[in-house]
Structures are given as structure tokens and as C-alpha cells.
mmCIF file of C-alpha atoms and ligand atoms in Angstrom:
data_model
loop_
_atom_site.group_PDB
_atom_site.id
_atom_site.type_symbol
_atom_site.label_atom_id
_atom_site.label_comp_id
_atom_site.label_asym_id
_atom_site.label_seq_id
_atom_site.Cartn_x
_atom_site.Cartn_y
_atom_site.Cartn_z
ATOM 1 C CA MET P 1 96.568 125.167 76.634
ATOM 2 C CA LEU P 2 94.423 122.739 78.679
ATOM 3 C CA ILE P 3 90.700 123.440 78.710
ATOM 4 C CA TYR P 4 90.331 123.007 82.511
ATOM 5 C CA ASP P 5 93.215 125.407 83.182
ATOM 6 C CA LEU P 6 91.038 128.280 81.961
ATOM 7 C CA ASP P 7 88.800 130.275 84.251
ATOM 8 C CA PHE P 8 85.537 131.658 82.912
ATOM 9 C CA SER P 9 86.871 135.104 82.058
ATOM 10 C CA GLU P 10 89.873 133.666 80.212
ATOM 11 C CA LEU P 11 87.565 131.423 78.221
ATOM 12 C CA THR P 12 85.308 134.399 77.450
ATOM 13 C CA ASN P 13 88.272 136.427 76.197
ATOM 14 C CA ILE P 14 89.457 133.623 73.960
ATOM 15 C CA VAL P 15 86.033 133.009 72.483
ATOM 16 C CA SER P 16 85.466 136.716 71.799
ATOM 17 C CA SER P 17 88.934 137.037 70.228
ATOM 18 C CA TRP P 18 87.633 134.488 67.724
ATOM 19 C CA GLY P 19 84.760 136.842 66.878
ATOM 20 C CA GLN P 20 82.168 134.740 68.710
ATOM 21 C CA PRO P 21 79.372 136.200 70.852
ATOM 22 C CA ALA P 22 79.984 136.103 74.614
ATOM 23 C CA PHE P 23 77.165 133.615 75.313
ATOM 24 C CA ARG P 24 79.220 130.941 73.565
ATOM 25 C CA ALA P 25 81.634 130.929 76.517
ATOM 26 C CA ARG P 26 78.734 130.232 78.856
ATOM 27 C CA GLN P 27 77.569 127.357 76.641
ATOM 28 C CA ILE P 28 81.050 125.849 76.687
ATOM 29 C CA TRP P 29 81.313 126.258 80.466
ATOM 30 C CA THR P 30 77.948 124.528 80.979
ATOM 31 C CA GLY P 31 78.950 121.746 78.612
ATOM 32 C CA LEU P 32 82.196 121.163 80.511
ATOM 33 C CA TYR P 33 81.080 121.486 84.098
ATOM 34 C CA LYS P 34 77.398 120.534 84.056
ATOM 35 C CA ASN P 35 77.188 117.998 81.194
ATOM 36 C CA PHE P 36 80.758 116.661 81.589
ATOM 37 C CA TRP P 37 81.379 116.810 77.862
ATOM 38 C CA ALA P 38 85.009 115.957 77.323
ATOM 39 C CA ALA P 39 85.615 116.431 73.588
ATOM 40 C CA PRO P 40 84.755 119.342 71.238
ATOM 41 C CA ASP P 41 82.499 117.199 69.026
ATOM 42 C CA GLU P 42 80.178 116.562 71.995
ATOM 43 C CA PHE P 43 79.269 120.265 72.044
ATOM 44 C CA THR P 44 76.505 119.841 69.477
ATOM 45 C CA ASN P 45 74.887 123.125 70.537
ATOM 46 C CA LEU P 46 77.846 125.042 69.076
ATOM 47 C CA PRO P 47 78.367 125.907 65.400
ATOM 48 C CA LYS P 48 80.632 123.456 63.626
ATOM 49 C CA GLU P 49 83.363 126.035 62.947
ATOM 50 C CA LEU P 50 83.565 126.883 66.658
ATOM 51 C CA ARG P 51 83.905 123.222 67.557
ATOM 52 C CA GLU P 52 86.721 122.924 65.040
ATOM 53 C CA LYS P 53 88.399 126.032 66.403
ATOM 54 C CA LEU P 54 88.183 124.639 69.934
ATOM 55 C CA ALA P 55 89.677 121.347 68.821
ATOM 56 C CA ALA P 56 92.515 123.121 67.022
ATOM 57 C CA GLU P 57 93.391 125.663 69.717
ATOM 58 C CA ILE P 58 92.684 124.048 73.084
ATOM 59 C CA ARG P 59 93.616 120.667 74.469
ATOM 60 C CA PHE P 60 90.561 118.771 75.747
ATOM 61 C CA GLU P 61 92.204 115.419 76.356
ATOM 62 C CA VAL P 62 93.894 116.240 79.656
ATOM 63 C CA LEU P 63 93.946 112.766 81.217
ATOM 64 C CA THR P 64 94.166 109.489 79.339
ATOM 65 C CA PRO P 65 93.179 106.502 81.462
ATOM 66 C CA THR P 66 95.774 103.801 80.952
ATOM 67 C CA LEU P 67 94.695 101.293 83.589
ATOM 68 C CA LYS P 68 91.509 100.711 85.569
ATOM 69 C CA LEU P 69 91.517 98.403 88.572
ATOM 70 C CA ASP P 70 88.546 97.379 90.703
ATOM 71 C CA SER P 71 89.028 95.988 94.206
ATOM 72 C CA SER P 72 87.699 92.494 94.870
ATOM 73 C CA ASP P 73 84.687 93.845 96.786
ATOM 74 C CA GLY P 74 83.849 96.090 93.823
ATOM 75 C CA GLN P 75 83.676 99.176 96.036
ATOM 76 C CA THR P 76 86.970 100.805 95.120
ATOM 77 C CA ARG P 77 88.237 101.717 91.674
ATOM 78 C CA LYS P 78 91.704 103.031 90.939
ATOM 79 C CA THR P 79 92.487 104.671 87.620
ATOM 80 C CA LEU P 80 95.966 105.313 86.341
ATOM 81 C CA PHE P 81 96.088 108.358 84.052
ATOM 82 C CA LYS P 82 98.634 109.609 81.577
ATOM 83 C CA LEU P 83 99.165 113.375 81.594
ATOM 84 C CA PRO P 84 99.900 115.452 78.462
ATOM 85 C CA ASP P 85 103.674 115.075 79.102
ATOM 86 C CA ASP P 86 103.315 111.289 79.562
ATOM 87 C CA ARG P 87 103.831 111.432 83.326
ATOM 88 C CA GLN P 88 101.372 109.334 85.304
ATOM 89 C CA ILE P 89 99.117 109.904 88.289
ATOM 90 C CA GLU P 90 96.419 107.926 90.076
ATOM 91 C CA ALA P 91 92.978 108.770 91.402
ATOM 92 C CA VAL P 92 90.684 106.511 93.405
ATOM 93 C CA LEU P 93 86.893 106.254 93.744
ATOM 94 C CA MET P 94 85.627 104.732 96.987
ATOM 95 C CA ARG P 95 81.986 103.739 97.380
ATOM 96 C CA TYR P 96 80.771 103.417 100.927
ATOM 97 C CA GLU P 97 77.063 103.375 101.717
ATOM 98 C CA ASN P 98 75.732 106.606 100.177
ATOM 99 C CA ARG P 99 79.153 108.136 99.788
ATOM 100 C CA ARG P 100 81.098 108.379 96.571
ATOM 101 C CA THR P 101 84.449 109.715 97.678
ATOM 102 C CA LEU P 102 87.217 110.587 95.254
ATOM 103 C CA CYS P 103 90.822 110.608 96.360
ATOM 104 C CA ILE P 104 92.765 112.750 93.897
ATOM 105 C CA SER P 105 96.394 113.727 93.289
ATOM 106 C CA THR P 106 97.957 117.190 93.350
ATOM 107 C CA GLN P 107 101.510 116.357 92.218
ATOM 108 C CA VAL P 108 103.439 113.763 90.244
ATOM 109 C CA GLY P 109 105.331 112.156 93.126
ATOM 110 C CA CYS P 110 105.983 114.082 96.321
ATOM 111 C CA ALA P 111 108.911 116.054 97.709
ATOM 112 C CA MET P 112 108.168 115.378 101.379
ATOM 113 C CA GLY P 113 109.818 111.960 101.509
ATOM 114 C CA CYS P 114 107.747 110.282 104.247
ATOM 115 C CA THR P 115 109.432 106.893 104.635
ATOM 116 C CA PHE P 116 106.224 104.820 104.927
ATOM 117 C CA CYS P 117 104.538 106.292 101.824
ATOM 118 C CA ALA P 118 104.889 104.897 98.294
ATOM 119 C CA THR P 119 104.509 108.359 96.763
ATOM 120 C CA GLY P 120 107.235 109.713 99.033
ATOM 121 C CA GLN P 121 109.441 106.798 98.083
ATOM 122 C CA MET P 122 109.240 107.742 94.380
ATOM 123 C CA GLY P 123 110.373 111.360 94.893
ATOM 124 C CA PHE P 124 109.059 114.555 93.327
ATOM 125 C CA THR P 125 108.593 115.061 89.597
ATOM 126 C CA ARG P 126 106.310 118.085 89.224
ATOM 127 C CA HIS P 127 103.215 119.951 90.361
ATOM 128 C CA LEU P 128 99.876 119.362 88.660
ATOM 129 C CA SER P 129 98.185 122.366 87.084
ATOM 130 C CA SER P 130 94.732 123.372 88.340
ATOM 131 C CA GLY P 131 93.264 121.838 85.179
ATOM 132 C CA GLU P 132 94.986 118.512 85.774
ATOM 133 C CA ILE P 133 93.531 118.424 89.297
ATOM 134 C CA ILE P 134 90.047 119.344 88.038
ATOM 135 C CA ALA P 135 90.186 116.759 85.245
ATOM 136 C CA GLN P 136 90.418 113.916 87.792
ATOM 137 C CA VAL P 137 87.152 115.008 89.395
ATOM 138 C CA LEU P 138 85.361 115.503 86.083
ATOM 139 C CA TYR P 139 86.542 112.125 84.813
ATOM 140 C CA TYR P 140 84.829 110.377 87.722
ATOM 141 C CA ALA P 141 81.846 112.760 87.669
ATOM 142 C CA ARG P 142 81.257 111.652 84.084
ATOM 143 C CA PHE P 143 81.824 107.995 84.970
ATOM 144 C CA LEU P 144 79.282 108.129 87.822
ATOM 145 C CA HIS P 145 76.851 110.262 85.804
ATOM 146 C CA ALA P 146 76.565 107.368 83.342
ATOM 147 C CA GLU P 147 75.249 105.285 86.272
ATOM 148 C CA ASN P 148 72.927 108.072 87.446
ATOM 149 C CA ASP P 149 75.235 108.656 90.368
ATOM 150 C CA VAL P 150 77.274 111.602 91.653
ATOM 151 C CA VAL P 151 80.512 112.356 93.469
ATOM 152 C CA THR P 152 79.702 113.271 97.088
ATOM 153 C CA ASN P 153 83.175 114.019 98.549
ATOM 154 C CA VAL P 154 86.623 114.859 97.256
ATOM 155 C CA VAL P 155 89.734 114.286 99.361
ATOM 156 C CA LEU P 156 93.103 115.689 98.287
ATOM 157 C CA MET P 157 94.915 112.676 99.666
ATOM 158 C CA GLY P 158 96.253 111.029 96.544
ATOM 159 C CA MET P 159 99.770 111.553 95.265
ATOM 160 C CA GLY P 160 101.509 114.698 96.449
ATOM 161 C CA GLU P 161 101.429 117.367 99.144
ATOM 162 C CA PRO P 162 98.588 119.793 98.294
ATOM 163 C CA PHE P 163 100.073 122.618 100.398
ATOM 164 C CA HIS P 164 103.328 122.377 98.419
ATOM 165 C CA ASN P 165 101.195 123.137 95.329
ATOM 166 C CA TYR P 166 98.998 125.626 97.155
ATOM 167 C CA ASP P 167 97.841 128.003 94.432
ATOM 168 C CA ASN P 168 96.939 125.390 91.830
ATOM 169 C CA THR P 169 95.108 123.344 94.462
ATOM 170 C CA MET P 170 93.022 126.306 95.662
ATOM 171 C CA THR P 171 92.320 127.422 92.102
ATOM 172 C CA ALA P 172 91.051 123.924 91.295
ATOM 173 C CA ILE P 173 88.792 123.901 94.365
ATOM 174 C CA ASP P 174 87.428 127.364 93.580
ATOM 175 C CA ARG P 175 86.710 126.461 89.969
ATOM 176 C CA LEU P 176 84.895 123.244 90.965
ATOM 177 C CA ASN P 177 82.997 125.355 93.488
ATOM 178 C CA ASP P 178 81.562 127.733 90.846
ATOM 179 C CA PRO P 179 77.736 127.724 91.198
ATOM 180 C CA GLN P 180 77.416 128.209 87.447
ATOM 181 C CA GLY P 181 79.723 125.291 86.825
ATOM 182 C CA TYR P 182 80.249 122.053 88.775
ATOM 183 C CA ASN P 183 78.899 123.708 91.938
ATOM 184 C CA PHE P 184 80.667 121.327 94.347
ATOM 185 C CA GLY P 185 80.407 122.658 97.907
ATOM 186 C CA ALA P 186 83.623 123.650 99.680
ATOM 187 C CA ARG P 187 82.585 121.618 102.740
ATOM 188 C CA ARG P 188 82.710 118.448 100.680
ATOM 189 C CA PHE P 189 86.456 118.845 100.052
ATOM 190 C CA THR P 190 89.135 117.690 102.496
ATOM 191 C CA ILE P 191 92.751 118.766 102.170
ATOM 192 C CA SER P 192 95.375 116.656 103.881
ATOM 193 C CA THR P 193 98.801 118.069 104.690
ATOM 194 C CA SER P 194 101.956 116.590 106.138
ATOM 195 C CA GLY P 195 102.352 119.793 108.149
ATOM 196 C CA LEU P 196 103.624 122.761 106.120
ATOM 197 C CA VAL P 197 103.117 125.339 108.851
ATOM 198 C CA PRO P 198 103.155 128.572 106.776
ATOM 199 C CA ALA P 199 100.560 127.108 104.395
ATOM 200 C CA ILE P 200 98.345 126.072 107.326
ATOM 201 C CA ARG P 201 98.504 129.687 108.538
ATOM 202 C CA GLN P 202 97.637 131.021 105.100
ATOM 203 C CA PHE P 203 94.786 128.532 104.794
ATOM 204 C CA ALA P 204 93.487 129.591 108.218
ATOM 205 C CA SER P 205 93.552 133.258 107.234
ATOM 206 C CA GLU P 206 91.530 132.566 104.088
ATOM 207 C CA LYS P 207 88.736 131.097 106.222
ATOM 208 C CA ARG P 208 87.663 128.567 103.644
ATOM 209 C CA GLN P 209 84.926 126.022 104.356
ATOM 210 C CA VAL P 210 87.186 123.213 103.096
ATOM 211 C CA ASN P 211 88.004 120.531 105.721
ATOM 212 C CA LEU P 212 91.563 120.207 106.953
ATOM 213 C CA ALA P 213 93.367 116.992 107.867
ATOM 214 C CA VAL P 214 96.889 116.951 109.287
ATOM 215 C CA SER P 215 99.110 113.869 109.068
ATOM 216 C CA LEU P 216 100.672 113.588 112.496
ATOM 217 C CA HIS P 217 101.728 109.942 113.048
ATOM 218 C CA ALA P 218 104.015 110.707 116.020
ATOM 219 C CA VAL P 219 104.195 113.013 119.032
ATOM 220 C CA GLU P 220 107.935 112.776 119.807
ATOM 221 C CA ASN P 221 110.036 114.913 117.457
ATOM 222 C CA THR P 222 112.784 112.323 117.025
ATOM 223 C CA LEU P 223 110.324 109.671 115.928
ATOM 224 C CA ARG P 224 108.305 112.024 113.729
ATOM 225 C CA SER P 225 111.446 113.389 112.045
ATOM 226 C CA SER P 226 112.600 109.856 111.279
ATOM 227 C CA MET P 227 109.273 109.098 109.578
ATOM 228 C CA MET P 228 108.527 112.515 108.083
ATOM 229 C CA PRO P 229 111.502 114.717 107.133
ATOM 230 C CA VAL P 230 109.197 117.782 107.072
ATOM 231 C CA ASN P 231 109.264 117.611 110.884
ATOM 232 C CA LYS P 232 112.896 118.775 110.879
ATOM 233 C CA LYS P 233 111.690 122.089 109.489
ATOM 234 C CA TYR P 234 108.342 122.370 111.292
ATOM 235 C CA ASP P 235 108.353 120.380 114.497
ATOM 236 C CA VAL P 236 105.396 119.029 116.439
ATOM 237 C CA GLU P 237 105.107 122.097 118.696
ATOM 238 C CA ALA P 238 105.116 124.526 115.745
ATOM 239 C CA LEU P 239 102.612 122.334 113.917
ATOM 240 C CA ILE P 240 100.156 122.095 116.804
ATOM 241 C CA GLU P 241 100.456 125.832 117.413
ATOM 242 C CA ALA P 242 99.442 126.472 113.770
ATOM 243 C CA CYS P 243 96.568 123.991 114.159
ATOM 244 C CA ARG P 244 95.325 125.859 117.239
ATOM 245 C CA GLU P 245 95.425 129.109 115.261
ATOM 246 C CA TYR P 246 93.460 127.423 112.477
ATOM 247 C CA VAL P 247 90.711 126.256 114.832
ATOM 248 C CA GLU P 248 90.571 129.663 116.478
ATOM 249 C CA ALA P 249 90.359 131.498 113.148
ATOM 250 C CA THR P 250 87.793 129.218 111.536
ATOM 251 C CA GLY P 251 85.919 127.450 114.333
ATOM 252 C CA ARG P 252 86.370 124.276 112.290
ATOM 253 C CA ARG P 253 87.408 120.881 113.591
ATOM 254 C CA ILE P 254 90.729 119.403 112.470
ATOM 255 C CA THR P 255 91.293 115.739 111.656
ATOM 256 C CA PHE P 256 94.625 114.266 112.701
ATOM 257 C CA GLU P 257 95.758 111.264 110.712
ATOM 258 C CA TRP P 258 97.730 108.503 112.331
ATOM 259 C CA ALA P 259 98.982 105.456 110.418
ATOM 260 C CA LEU P 260 99.279 102.775 113.097
ATOM 261 C CA ILE P 261 102.596 100.932 112.751
ATOM 262 C CA ASN P 262 103.195 97.887 114.895
ATOM 263 C CA GLY P 263 105.588 98.640 117.741
ATOM 264 C CA VAL P 264 106.475 102.076 116.336
ATOM 265 C CA ASN P 265 103.653 104.478 117.177
ATOM 266 C CA ASP P 266 100.831 102.306 118.510
ATOM 267 C CA THR P 267 101.483 101.911 122.250
ATOM 268 C CA PRO P 268 99.037 103.021 124.967
ATOM 269 C CA GLU P 269 101.757 105.420 126.243
ATOM 270 C CA GLN P 270 101.903 107.100 122.849
ATOM 271 C CA ALA P 271 98.110 107.354 122.780
ATOM 272 C CA LYS P 272 98.257 109.058 126.182
ATOM 273 C CA LYS P 273 100.918 111.511 125.001
ATOM 274 C CA LEU P 274 98.849 112.258 121.912
ATOM 275 C CA ALA P 275 95.782 112.982 124.044
ATOM 276 C CA ILE P 276 97.811 115.405 126.173
ATOM 277 C CA LEU P 277 99.183 117.140 123.069
ATOM 278 C CA LEU P 278 95.717 117.621 121.582
ATOM 279 C CA LYS P 279 93.956 118.589 124.804
ATOM 280 C CA GLY P 280 91.471 121.427 124.326
ATOM 281 C CA LEU P 281 91.808 121.418 120.541
ATOM 282 C CA LEU P 282 88.637 120.936 118.460
ATOM 283 C CA CYS P 283 89.729 117.791 116.646
ATOM 284 C CA HIS P 284 89.443 114.094 116.167
ATOM 285 C CA VAL P 285 91.939 111.384 115.307
ATOM 286 C CA ASN P 286 91.623 109.157 112.249
ATOM 287 C CA ALA P 287 93.779 106.135 112.874
ATOM 288 C CA ILE P 288 94.434 103.666 110.080
ATOM 289 C CA PRO P 289 96.514 100.515 110.244
ATOM 290 C CA LEU P 290 99.551 101.066 108.004
ATOM 291 C CA ASN P 291 99.144 99.988 104.398
ATOM 292 C CA PRO P 292 102.067 98.005 103.024
ATOM 293 C CA THR P 293 104.501 99.633 100.584
ATOM 294 C CA THR P 294 107.601 98.056 99.039
ATOM 295 C CA GLY P 295 110.053 100.607 100.406
ATOM 296 C CA TYR P 296 109.131 100.362 104.092
ATOM 297 C CA GLU P 297 109.605 97.541 106.561
ATOM 298 C CA GLY P 298 107.016 98.484 109.185
ATOM 299 C CA LYS P 299 103.895 96.380 109.659
ATOM 300 C CA ALA P 300 100.298 97.307 110.374
ATOM 301 C CA THR P 301 99.093 97.299 113.958
ATOM 302 C CA THR P 302 96.854 94.433 114.968
ATOM 303 C CA ARG P 303 93.130 95.044 115.490
ATOM 304 C CA GLU P 304 93.535 94.567 119.256
ATOM 305 C CA ARG P 305 96.331 97.129 119.575
ATOM 306 C CA ALA P 306 94.389 99.575 117.385
ATOM 307 C CA ASP P 307 91.338 99.205 119.647
ATOM 308 C CA ILE P 308 93.416 99.875 122.770
ATOM 309 C CA PHE P 309 94.989 102.956 121.116
ATOM 310 C CA LYS P 310 91.508 104.285 120.368
ATOM 311 C CA GLN P 311 90.283 103.479 123.876
ATOM 312 C CA VAL P 312 93.125 105.370 125.553
ATOM 313 C CA LEU P 313 92.511 108.425 123.357
ATOM 314 C CA GLU P 314 88.798 108.404 124.077
ATOM 315 C CA GLN P 315 89.263 107.917 127.811
ATOM 316 C CA ASN P 316 91.374 111.044 127.648
ATOM 317 C CA GLY P 317 88.755 113.050 125.792
ATOM 318 C CA ILE P 318 89.957 112.761 122.183
ATOM 319 C CA PRO P 319 87.477 111.218 119.723
ATOM 320 C CA CYS P 320 89.047 108.582 117.498
ATOM 321 C CA THR P 321 87.913 106.478 114.553
ATOM 322 C CA ILE P 322 89.758 103.456 113.269
ATOM 323 C CA ARG P 323 89.421 103.695 109.518
ATOM 324 C CA ILE P 324 88.757 100.609 107.487
ATOM 325 C CA ARG P 325 91.456 99.796 104.990
ATOM 326 C CA ARG P 326 90.119 100.124 101.463
ATOM 327 C CA GLY P 327 91.393 98.898 98.123
ATOM 328 C CA ILE P 328 94.535 97.269 99.494
ATOM 329 C CA ASP P 329 94.373 94.455 96.925
ATOM 330 C CA ILE P 330 94.752 96.989 94.087
ATOM 331 C CA GLN P 331 97.228 99.207 95.968
ATOM 332 C CA ALA P 332 94.695 102.000 96.187
ATOM 333 C CA GLY P 333 94.983 102.506 99.944
ATOM 334 C CA CYS P 334 96.427 105.606 101.648
ATOM 335 C CA GLY P 335 100.103 105.933 100.865
ATOM 336 C CA GLN P 336 100.078 103.204 98.224
ATOM 337 C CA LEU P 337 99.732 105.396 95.152
ATOM 338 C CA ALA P 338 102.855 105.428 93.052
ATOM 339 C CA ALA P 339 101.560 105.386 89.467
ATOM 340 C CA ARG P 340 103.004 102.006 88.682
ATOM 341 C CA ALA P 341 101.118 99.774 86.278
ATOM 342 C CA THR P 342 100.873 96.957 88.838
HETATM 343 N N1 SAH T 1 100.594 114.585 101.332
HETATM 344 C C1 SAH T 1 99.415 114.669 102.103
HETATM 345 C C2 SAH T 1 98.226 113.970 101.468
HETATM 346 C C3 SAH T 1 98.502 112.668 100.759
HETATM 347 S S1 SAH T 1 98.898 111.290 101.780
HETATM 348 C C4 SAH T 1 99.675 114.147 103.499
HETATM 349 O O1 SAH T 1 100.699 113.530 103.724
HETATM 350 O O2 SAH T 1 98.842 114.398 104.369
HETATM 351 C C5 SAH T 1 97.334 110.863 102.491
HETATM 352 C C6 SAH T 1 97.421 110.198 103.848
HETATM 353 O O3 SAH T 1 97.971 108.875 103.740
HETATM 354 C C7 SAH T 1 98.336 110.927 104.832
HETATM 355 O O4 SAH T 1 97.724 111.003 106.080
HETATM 356 C C8 SAH T 1 99.533 110.027 104.889
HETATM 357 O O5 SAH T 1 100.292 110.210 106.054
HETATM 358 C C9 SAH T 1 98.897 108.676 104.794
HETATM 359 N N2 SAH T 1 99.791 107.584 104.455
HETATM 360 C C10 SAH T 1 100.924 107.632 103.735
HETATM 361 N N3 SAH T 1 101.471 106.405 103.621
HETATM 362 C C11 SAH T 1 100.649 105.560 104.280
HETATM 363 C C12 SAH T 1 100.661 104.141 104.499
HETATM 364 N N4 SAH T 1 101.608 103.369 103.999
HETATM 365 N N5 SAH T 1 99.647 103.599 105.221
HETATM 366 C C13 SAH T 1 98.649 104.381 105.707
HETATM 367 N N6 SAH T 1 98.572 105.720 105.519
HETATM 368 C C14 SAH T 1 99.564 106.303 104.815
HETATM 369 FE FE1 SF4 T 2 103.991 113.123 100.411
HETATM 370 FE FE2 SF4 T 2 101.860 112.741 101.961
HETATM 371 FE FE3 SF4 T 2 103.267 110.659 101.042
HETATM 372 FE FE4 SF4 T 2 104.325 112.246 102.910
HETATM 373 S S1 SF4 T 2 102.508 110.940 103.112
HETATM 374 S S2 SF4 T 2 105.369 111.511 101.081
HETATM 375 S S3 SF4 T 2 103.535 114.206 102.287
HETATM 376 S S4 SF4 T 2 102.110 112.092 99.815
#
């Protein structure tokens, strides 16, 4: 049993089954989610026998950091973690002006098989539990707390497809959202999906305040299917239809992600087609020059081609940002996470 897999009522039941008063559960919850205590002996406000019981019955050490890498500019830190079953995942902290953004994983590997993505290239091993997702956030919350700093944003853009692990991902978000716990606002989360249409519909119907990003990368179905096998099941038309339903149901803006690959999906004609596809949809496009991975030949677009791509989109009414590449020297960029001890 992992401590962060428990919700408050489960924890309360366990603590009372040990003959402890109910307020002990609240003390433990506060210790975990407000003080970021990570081991039973840090809970000095609890009686010694309860601390020992906790240590004996519940696993507190969910993630063991095995490697910490800082980018040369000191703004990005990637941590490789070992899970209780010795599998490995990665999570990245990016500092940018006042932002402290965490990019966390939802699966070990990924089943979606996007050709240009290091996680896709490694295949799928397993889902993460809600507690394993939460533990990544609390690890960095504790790390930043020691510097009098806080996490400001969490993006579910690390290893894995969050909508393939829907329930555990939403449970993790809800638990981190708890006002009596970590109290992290839903609007400060962003979920990124490769385009699992039924999950987008479900997400839309739940009307959450969480931001949604959709990895598009191509407008033509043949090209998109060759890059992202998920497109064979849910094609571009079905995907955009679900996105329109999402915007209608929630009134929230969607982000479309586009990894710019030289000569593949970065021409002005493709930008024009993209603008036509997205016409009238409350959205913007986040374009990012492709990050290198060992299993894919494609190269990043040049700055000039990226600027033209953006210009064409904007002339056609679609806002576009070219994202700066972060943490490339430590393989912490988008699509570079593969839990290798490089
Ligand atoms: N599975 C989800 C979230 C994790 S991937 C998804 O695919 O959306 C996070 C983002 O990185 C996605 O937009 C993905 O398409 C992008 N990405 C993957 N490989 C990349 C690469 N080599 N260079 C740039 N972006 C990449
Ligand atoms: Fe999975 Fe996202 Fe990588 Fe595609 S881009 S393989 S969906 S992690």
C-alpha cells in the first residue's frame, strides 16, 4: 500500500481500525500535503507507536531518485526515479521567470507509438497509480519548499498518454486539488493527449477547469497516421470534431501542439491547411522545433521556417507561439524522456 494512493476517507478508516482517534488522519494528511513530510519519523506530532505502525503498514518511499541532471543554464532539472517495482520514470522541473513548471509522467513507457517520441520508441510497460503520479509533484514541492519556492504549474506531458490512464490521472489531480491538502488549483494543470477521442469527450462532459492540449502535428491523415498510429483509429476529422465539442461544453481554449520537423510538416502550405482546419475554434497553436531522439531521423525546423509557419497561421487568424526548447542538453525536452540513465 502506497501512502499517496490513499484518499482521505481510506486513510481515516485505516487509522481508526488501529484504534486511533479520527483527528490523527487529519494530522497525517496535513503532514503529507502541506508540510511535504515524506517519512513516518518526520511526523513528530504523532505518538511514537502510531509512527511505527505507519512505517510497518504503509509504504512511504514511493519514488527513489536515482539520477538528477541540471541543464547547463541551470533552469531545468530532470530527475530519474525508481518505482517500488524497480521500473523507472522521469519528471522535469522548468524554471522560467516566475514560473516553476513540472512536467510529470503518467505511465512507464507509452502504448501510442508516435515515431518521433523517445517514450513511444520504448513501448508500454504499465500505468502509474494515482499515488505514483502525486509523488512526483510532492517530491518537487518539497525540493522547492527548501528554497522557499513553490510549484506554479503542472503539465502531464512527461512519459505516457494521460488519457490512456484516465482514472488514475484524474484521481491524482483531484487529490492534489484538495483544499485541505496540497490545494493546487485545477487551472494550473495541463493535460496533453495524442488524441484519444472518447476520453476527450468524457473529459469535456466532466467540465473540469484543467487545461487541455492536443498533439496534432499534421493535418493530412496519411502523414499523421505515419507519425502517430493513434490516427488510424481516430482520424483528424474525428479528433477536431471532439475538440469542437470540448470547447462548446467548457468554453475553454484548446492548445494544439505541433513539433516542427524539417521538410515534413513545416511548409507554409501546411500552415495554411492547419489554419483552415482550426477556423472558428477557440484555440492556439504551440509549435516547437522537434527535439532529437535516437529512434527518429527527422530534424528540427530552422528558426526561419518556424517563423514563416507562425506568420502564415497568424495571418489566417490562428494565434501561434514558437516554444523555446528547454533542457535539450540533458534530454529533458518534449518527447525525450525515456528513463535511461544517460
Ligand atoms: N502523450 C501525451 C503527452 C506526453 S508527450 C501526448 O502525446 O500529447 C508531450 C508532447 O511532446 C506532445 O505534444 C508530443 O507530441 C510532444 N513530442 C513528442 N516527441 C517530441 C519530440 N521529439 N520533439 C518535440 N515534441 C515532441
Ligand atoms: Fe506517447 Fe505522447 Fe510520446 Fe506519442 S508523443 S508516444 S502519445 S508520450
